[in-house]
PDB file of C-alpha atoms in Angstrom:
ATOM      1  CA  MET A   1      14.336  -4.676  45.196  1.00  0.00           C
ATOM      2  CA  LYS A   2      11.580  -2.080  45.379  1.00  0.00           C
ATOM      3  CA  VAL A   3       9.230  -1.014  48.201  1.00  0.00           C
ATOM      4  CA  ARG A   4       5.850   0.485  47.308  1.00  0.00           C
ATOM      5  CA  HIS A   5       2.371   1.030  48.732  1.00  0.00           C
ATOM      6  CA  ALA A   6       0.269  -2.124  48.641  1.00  0.00           C
ATOM      7  CA  VAL A   7      -2.691  -2.185  46.250  1.00  0.00           C
ATOM      8  CA  HIS A   8      -5.693  -4.508  46.177  1.00  0.00           C
ATOM      9  CA  LYS A   9      -4.147  -6.814  43.546  1.00  0.00           C
ATOM     10  CA  ASP A  10      -1.377  -7.532  46.130  1.00  0.00           C
ATOM     11  CA  ILE A  11      -3.818  -8.980  48.674  1.00  0.00           C
ATOM     12  CA  PRO A  12      -3.556 -12.644  47.540  1.00  0.00           C
ATOM     13  CA  LYS A  13       0.254 -12.492  47.777  1.00  0.00           C
ATOM     14  CA  ILE A  14       0.145 -10.614  51.118  1.00  0.00           C
ATOM     15  CA  ALA A  15      -2.158 -13.320  52.499  1.00  0.00           C
ATOM     16  CA  GLU A  16       0.132 -16.078  51.223  1.00  0.00           C
ATOM     17  CA  ILE A  17       3.217 -14.408  52.739  1.00  0.00           C
ATOM     18  CA  HIS A  18       1.346 -13.819  56.006  1.00  0.00           C
ATOM     19  CA  VAL A  19       0.453 -17.507  56.360  1.00  0.00           C
ATOM     20  CA  LYS A  20       3.782 -18.934  55.123  1.00  0.00           C
ATOM     21  CA  SER A  21       5.757 -16.562  57.342  1.00  0.00           C
ATOM     22  CA  TRP A  22       3.760 -17.528  60.409  1.00  0.00           C
ATOM     23  CA  GLN A  23       4.254 -21.204  59.596  1.00  0.00           C
ATOM     24  CA  THR A  24       8.035 -20.849  59.304  1.00  0.00           C
ATOM     25  CA  THR A  25       8.739 -18.106  61.853  1.00  0.00           C
ATOM     26  CA  TYR A  26       6.617 -19.469  64.677  1.00  0.00           C
ATOM     27  CA  GLN A  27       7.334 -23.195  64.230  1.00  0.00           C
ATOM     28  CA  GLY A  28       8.231 -24.542  67.667  1.00  0.00           C
ATOM     29  CA  ILE A  29       6.891 -21.370  69.316  1.00  0.00           C
ATOM     30  CA  ILE A  30       3.159 -21.552  68.563  1.00  0.00           C
ATOM     31  CA  SER A  31       1.342 -24.881  68.497  1.00  0.00           C
ATOM     32  CA  GLN A  32       1.814 -26.792  65.260  1.00  0.00           C
ATOM     33  CA  GLU A  33      -1.914 -27.516  65.161  1.00  0.00           C
ATOM     34  CA  TYR A  34      -2.639 -23.780  65.111  1.00  0.00           C
ATOM     35  CA  LEU A  35      -0.011 -23.125  62.421  1.00  0.00           C
ATOM     36  CA  ASP A  36      -1.264 -26.010  60.265  1.00  0.00           C
ATOM     37  CA  GLY A  37      -4.780 -24.566  60.532  1.00  0.00           C
ATOM     38  CA  LEU A  38      -3.806 -21.194  59.062  1.00  0.00           C
ATOM     39  CA  ASN A  39      -5.572 -20.684  55.771  1.00  0.00           C
ATOM     40  CA  VAL A  40      -4.504 -18.378  52.929  1.00  0.00           C
ATOM     41  CA  GLU A  41      -8.093 -17.882  51.707  1.00  0.00           C
ATOM     42  CA  LYS A  42      -9.300 -16.804  55.174  1.00  0.00           C
ATOM     43  CA  ARG A  43      -6.293 -14.513  55.572  1.00  0.00           C
ATOM     44  CA  GLU A  44      -7.032 -13.038  52.150  1.00  0.00           C
ATOM     45  CA  GLU A  45     -10.630 -12.402  53.205  1.00  0.00           C
ATOM     46  CA  SER A  46      -9.343 -10.668  56.339  1.00  0.00           C
ATOM     47  CA  TRP A  47      -7.021  -8.453  54.281  1.00  0.00           C
ATOM     48  CA  ARG A  48      -9.847  -7.569  51.881  1.00  0.00           C
ATOM     49  CA  SER A  49     -11.939  -6.330  54.823  1.00  0.00           C
ATOM     50  CA  ARG A  50      -9.401  -3.689  55.857  1.00  0.00           C
ATOM     51  CA  SER A  51      -7.767  -0.635  54.398  1.00  0.00           C
ATOM     52  CA  LEU A  52      -4.326  -0.970  52.850  1.00  0.00           C
ATOM     53  CA  GLU A  53      -3.462   2.527  54.079  1.00  0.00           C
ATOM     54  CA  GLY A  54      -0.011   2.275  55.691  1.00  0.00           C
ATOM     55  CA  THR A  55       0.712  -1.132  54.126  1.00  0.00           C
ATOM     56  CA  PHE A  56       3.771  -1.566  51.945  1.00  0.00           C
ATOM     57  CA  VAL A  57       5.100  -4.462  49.891  1.00  0.00           C
ATOM     58  CA  VAL A  58       8.622  -5.279  48.802  1.00  0.00           C
ATOM     59  CA  GLU A  59       9.212  -6.930  45.450  1.00  0.00           C
ATOM     60  CA  ASP A  60      11.946  -8.011  43.101  1.00  0.00           C
ATOM     61  CA  ALA A  61      12.018  -9.630  39.653  1.00  0.00           C
ATOM     62  CA  ASP A  62      10.263 -12.685  41.145  1.00  0.00           C
ATOM     63  CA  GLY A  63       7.379 -10.579  42.512  1.00  0.00           C
ATOM     64  CA  VAL A  64       6.161  -9.531  45.959  1.00  0.00           C
ATOM     65  CA  PHE A  65       7.966 -11.348  48.780  1.00  0.00           C
ATOM     66  CA  GLY A  66       7.229  -9.289  51.890  1.00  0.00           C
ATOM     67  CA  PHE A  67       4.994  -6.682  53.449  1.00  0.00           C
ATOM     68  CA  ALA A  68       4.702  -4.385  56.443  1.00  0.00           C
ATOM     69  CA  SER A  69       1.732  -2.524  57.862  1.00  0.00           C
ATOM     70  CA  PHE A  70       1.839   0.685  59.946  1.00  0.00           C
ATOM     71  CA  GLY A  71      -0.723   2.940  61.580  1.00  0.00           C
ATOM     72  CA  LYS A  72      -2.194   4.269  64.807  1.00  0.00           C
ATOM     73  CA  GLN A  73      -0.931   2.549  67.955  1.00  0.00           C
ATOM     74  CA  ARG A  74      -3.630   0.283  69.454  1.00  0.00           C
ATOM     75  CA  ASP A  75      -2.460  -0.590  72.982  1.00  0.00           C
ATOM     76  CA  GLU A  76      -4.116   1.676  75.563  1.00  0.00           C
ATOM     77  CA  ARG A  77      -1.401   0.847  78.104  1.00  0.00           C
ATOM     78  CA  TYR A  78       1.187   2.830  76.129  1.00  0.00           C
ATOM     79  CA  LEU A  79      -0.565   5.991  74.987  1.00  0.00           C
ATOM     80  CA  THR A  80       2.686   7.960  74.763  1.00  0.00           C
ATOM     81  CA  TYR A  81       3.316   5.966  71.571  1.00  0.00           C
ATOM     82  CA  ASP A  82       1.075   7.136  68.754  1.00  0.00           C
ATOM     83  CA  GLY A  83       2.312   4.986  65.827  1.00  0.00           C
ATOM     84  CA  GLU A  84       2.709   1.243  65.480  1.00  0.00           C
ATOM     85  CA  LEU A  85       4.297  -1.316  63.206  1.00  0.00           C
ATOM     86  CA  TYR A  86       1.448  -3.849  63.140  1.00  0.00           C
ATOM     87  CA  ALA A  87       3.099  -6.538  61.063  1.00  0.00           C
ATOM     88  CA  ILE A  88       6.179  -7.191  58.987  1.00  0.00           C
ATOM     89  CA  TYR A  89       6.679 -10.499  57.207  1.00  0.00           C
ATOM     90  CA  LEU A  90       9.049 -11.724  54.520  1.00  0.00           C
ATOM     91  CA  LEU A  91       9.228 -15.091  52.843  1.00  0.00           C
ATOM     92  CA  GLN A  92      11.939 -17.062  54.658  1.00  0.00           C
ATOM     93  CA  GLN A  93      14.246 -17.337  51.638  1.00  0.00           C
ATOM     94  CA  LYS A  94      14.266 -13.533  51.242  1.00  0.00           C
ATOM     95  CA  GLN A  95      15.049 -12.692  54.862  1.00  0.00           C
ATOM     96  CA  LYS A  96      18.365 -11.028  55.713  1.00  0.00           C
ATOM     97  CA  SER A  97      18.404  -9.314  52.313  1.00  0.00           C
ATOM     98  CA  GLY A  98      17.852  -5.746  53.543  1.00  0.00           C
ATOM     99  CA  ALA A  99      14.152  -5.913  52.654  1.00  0.00           C
ATOM    100  CA  GLY A 100      13.003  -5.712  56.278  1.00  0.00           C
ATOM    101  CA  LEU A 101      14.983  -2.537  56.847  1.00  0.00           C
ATOM    102  CA  ALA A 102      13.671  -1.100  53.566  1.00  0.00           C
ATOM    103  CA  LEU A 103      10.073  -1.800  54.633  1.00  0.00           C
ATOM    104  CA  ILE A 104      10.628  -0.227  58.045  1.00  0.00           C
ATOM    105  CA  ALA A 105      12.280   2.816  56.453  1.00  0.00           C
ATOM    106  CA  GLU A 106       9.257   3.299  54.188  1.00  0.00           C
ATOM    107  CA  GLY A 107       6.862   2.849  57.113  1.00  0.00           C
ATOM    108  CA  VAL A 108       8.770   5.306  59.302  1.00  0.00           C
ATOM    109  CA  ASP A 109       8.639   7.876  56.486  1.00  0.00           C
ATOM    110  CA  TYR A 110       4.894   7.231  56.176  1.00  0.00           C
ATOM    111  CA  LEU A 111       4.284   7.668  59.916  1.00  0.00           C
ATOM    112  CA  ILE A 112       6.339  10.875  60.020  1.00  0.00           C
ATOM    113  CA  GLU A 113       4.439  12.213  56.999  1.00  0.00           C
ATOM    114  CA  LYS A 114       1.149  11.459  58.791  1.00  0.00           C
ATOM    115  CA  GLY A 115       2.301  13.408  61.862  1.00  0.00           C
ATOM    116  CA  TYR A 116       3.164  10.556  64.197  1.00  0.00           C
ATOM    117  CA  GLN A 117       5.944  11.196  66.706  1.00  0.00           C
ATOM    118  CA  ASN A 118       6.952   7.691  67.766  1.00  0.00           C
ATOM    119  CA  MET A 119       6.377   4.009  67.074  1.00  0.00           C
ATOM    120  CA  LEU A 120       5.780   0.839  69.055  1.00  0.00           C
ATOM    121  CA  LEU A 121       5.925  -2.756  67.862  1.00  0.00           C
ATOM    122  CA  TRP A 122       5.383  -6.121  69.495  1.00  0.00           C
ATOM    123  CA  VAL A 123       7.393  -9.281  68.833  1.00  0.00           C
ATOM    124  CA  LEU A 124       7.181 -12.722  70.398  1.00  0.00           C
ATOM    125  CA  GLU A 125      10.022 -13.140  72.878  1.00  0.00           C
ATOM    126  CA  GLN A 126      11.063 -16.411  71.204  1.00  0.00           C
ATOM    127  CA  ASN A 127      11.085 -14.883  67.708  1.00  0.00           C
ATOM    128  CA  SER A 128      14.667 -14.555  66.464  1.00  0.00           C
ATOM    129  CA  ALA A 129      13.616 -11.344  64.633  1.00  0.00           C
ATOM    130  CA  LYS A 130      13.903  -9.555  67.970  1.00  0.00           C
ATOM    131  CA  ARG A 131      17.646  -9.248  67.272  1.00  0.00           C
ATOM    132  CA  PHE A 132      16.800  -7.269  64.130  1.00  0.00           C
ATOM    133  CA  TYR A 133      14.720  -4.823  66.191  1.00  0.00           C
ATOM    134  CA  GLN A 134      17.382  -4.610  68.889  1.00  0.00           C
ATOM    135  CA  LYS A 135      19.905  -3.479  66.239  1.00  0.00           C
ATOM    136  CA  LEU A 136      17.583  -0.534  65.616  1.00  0.00           C
ATOM    137  CA  GLN A 137      18.299   0.569  69.216  1.00  0.00           C
ATOM    138  CA  PRO A 138      14.837   0.980  70.745  1.00  0.00           C
ATOM    139  CA  ALA A 139      14.513   3.633  73.445  1.00  0.00           C
ATOM    140  CA  PHE A 140      11.706   1.711  75.167  1.00  0.00           C
ATOM    141  CA  VAL A 141      11.423  -1.973  75.972  1.00  0.00           C
ATOM    142  CA  VAL A 142       8.621  -3.677  77.874  1.00  0.00           C
ATOM    143  CA  THR A 143       7.475  -7.268  78.257  1.00  0.00           C
ATOM    144  CA  SER A 144       3.936  -8.562  78.326  1.00  0.00           C
ATOM    145  CA  GLN A 145       1.971 -11.765  77.867  1.00  0.00           C
ATOM    146  CA  PHE A 146      -0.875 -12.729  75.579  1.00  0.00           C
ATOM    147  CA  GLU A 147      -2.875 -15.860  74.890  1.00  0.00           C
ATOM    148  CA  LEU A 148      -3.046 -17.548  71.502  1.00  0.00           C
ATOM    149  CA  ALA A 149      -4.481 -20.967  70.733  1.00  0.00           C
ATOM    150  CA  GLY A 150      -4.889 -21.706  74.443  1.00  0.00           C
ATOM    151  CA  GLU A 151      -1.239 -20.995  75.238  1.00  0.00           C
ATOM    152  CA  ASN A 152       0.381 -18.026  76.972  1.00  0.00           C
ATOM    153  CA  HIS A 153       3.220 -16.342  75.119  1.00  0.00           C
ATOM    154  CA  ASP A 154       5.711 -13.696  76.193  1.00  0.00           C
ATOM    155  CA  GLU A 155       6.114 -10.717  73.934  1.00  0.00           C
ATOM    156  CA  ILE A 156       8.414  -7.728  73.859  1.00  0.00           C
ATOM    157  CA  GLY A 157       7.327  -4.203  73.005  1.00  0.00           C
ATOM    158  CA  TYR A 158       9.967  -1.973  71.430  1.00  0.00           C
ATOM    159  CA  GLY A 159       9.498   1.763  71.051  1.00  0.00           C
ATOM    160  CA  TRP A 160      11.298   4.572  69.249  1.00  0.00           C
ATOM    161  CA  GLU A 161      10.977   8.276  68.643  1.00  0.00           C
ATOM    162  CA  LEU A 162      10.518   8.388  64.872  1.00  0.00           C
ATOM    163  CA  PRO A 163      13.157  11.042  64.036  1.00  0.00           C
ATOM    164  CA  VAL A 164      15.762   9.093  66.037  1.00  0.00           C
ATOM    165  CA  LEU A 165      14.769   5.796  64.403  1.00  0.00           C
ATOM    166  CA  ASN A 166      14.810   7.429  60.973  1.00  0.00           C
ATOM    167  CA  ASP A 167      18.349   8.745  61.558  1.00  0.00           C
ATOM    168  CA  HIS A 168      19.490   5.332  62.782  1.00  0.00           C
ATOM    169  CA  ILE A 169      18.012   3.593  59.712  1.00  0.00           C
ATOM    170  CA  GLN A 170      19.790   6.050  57.422  1.00  0.00           C
ATOM    171  CA  ARG A 171      23.109   5.333  59.178  1.00  0.00           C
ATOM    172  CA  ILE A 172      22.596   1.569  58.782  1.00  0.00           C
ATOM    173  CA  LYS A 173      21.721   1.960  55.095  1.00  0.00           C
ATOM    174  CA  SER A 174      24.732   4.223  54.538  1.00  0.00           C
ATOM    175  CA  SER A 175      27.030   1.767  56.287  1.00  0.00           C
ATOM    176  CA  ALA A 176      25.660  -1.134  54.215  1.00  0.00           C
ATOM    177  CA  SER A 177      26.125   0.907  51.043  1.00  0.00           C
ATOM    178  CA  ASN A 178      29.726   1.711  52.002  1.00  0.00           C
ATOM    179  CA  ASN A 179      30.393  -1.978  52.680  1.00  0.00           C
ATOM    180  CA  ASP A 180      28.976  -2.869  49.252  1.00  0.00           C
ATOM    181  CA  GLU A 181      31.290  -0.321  47.630  1.00  0.00           C
ATOM    182  CA  ARG A 182      34.343  -1.798  49.418  1.00  0.00           C
ATOM    183  CA  ARG A 183      33.493  -5.307  48.186  1.00  0.00           C
ATOM    184  CA  ARG A 184      33.528  -4.185  44.539  1.00  0.00           C
TER     185      ARG A 184
END
């Protein structure tokens, strides 16, 4: 498994992962009609219209199977947070493989390198991935609501100071590595 900066040739796969991940992750949370209407070609067009700065992909021998995108925090309500994890998606069959943590580690390094001090992310309250973020021990938690496809949804904002999050990620990776060594 390897994490690297996304390049333009990755856009079709990023778009496919984006759509497939929404369709599996948000089934039963967001209206099925909305999920069925998601279109890889339109998502690809959207990705082509933006910079890939701060976007990383994770790949293995089968190719790219996940991505994450980081940058300047966009929510004016929480200006003490300067960085943000905008999106992180993995194909369902590759989840719980360590790839999510690897993507976040790369993004945290990127944000630190760019001079950011902290990071905020938003996750739907009903999304089981919130347990993954909770294991990263956020220092800040807030709830909010937003509207999508005519429905209101609860979301959770998690925030971290980047050096603290970076240290925590390194401890998790070290612990996982030690567990792998014991199994051998």
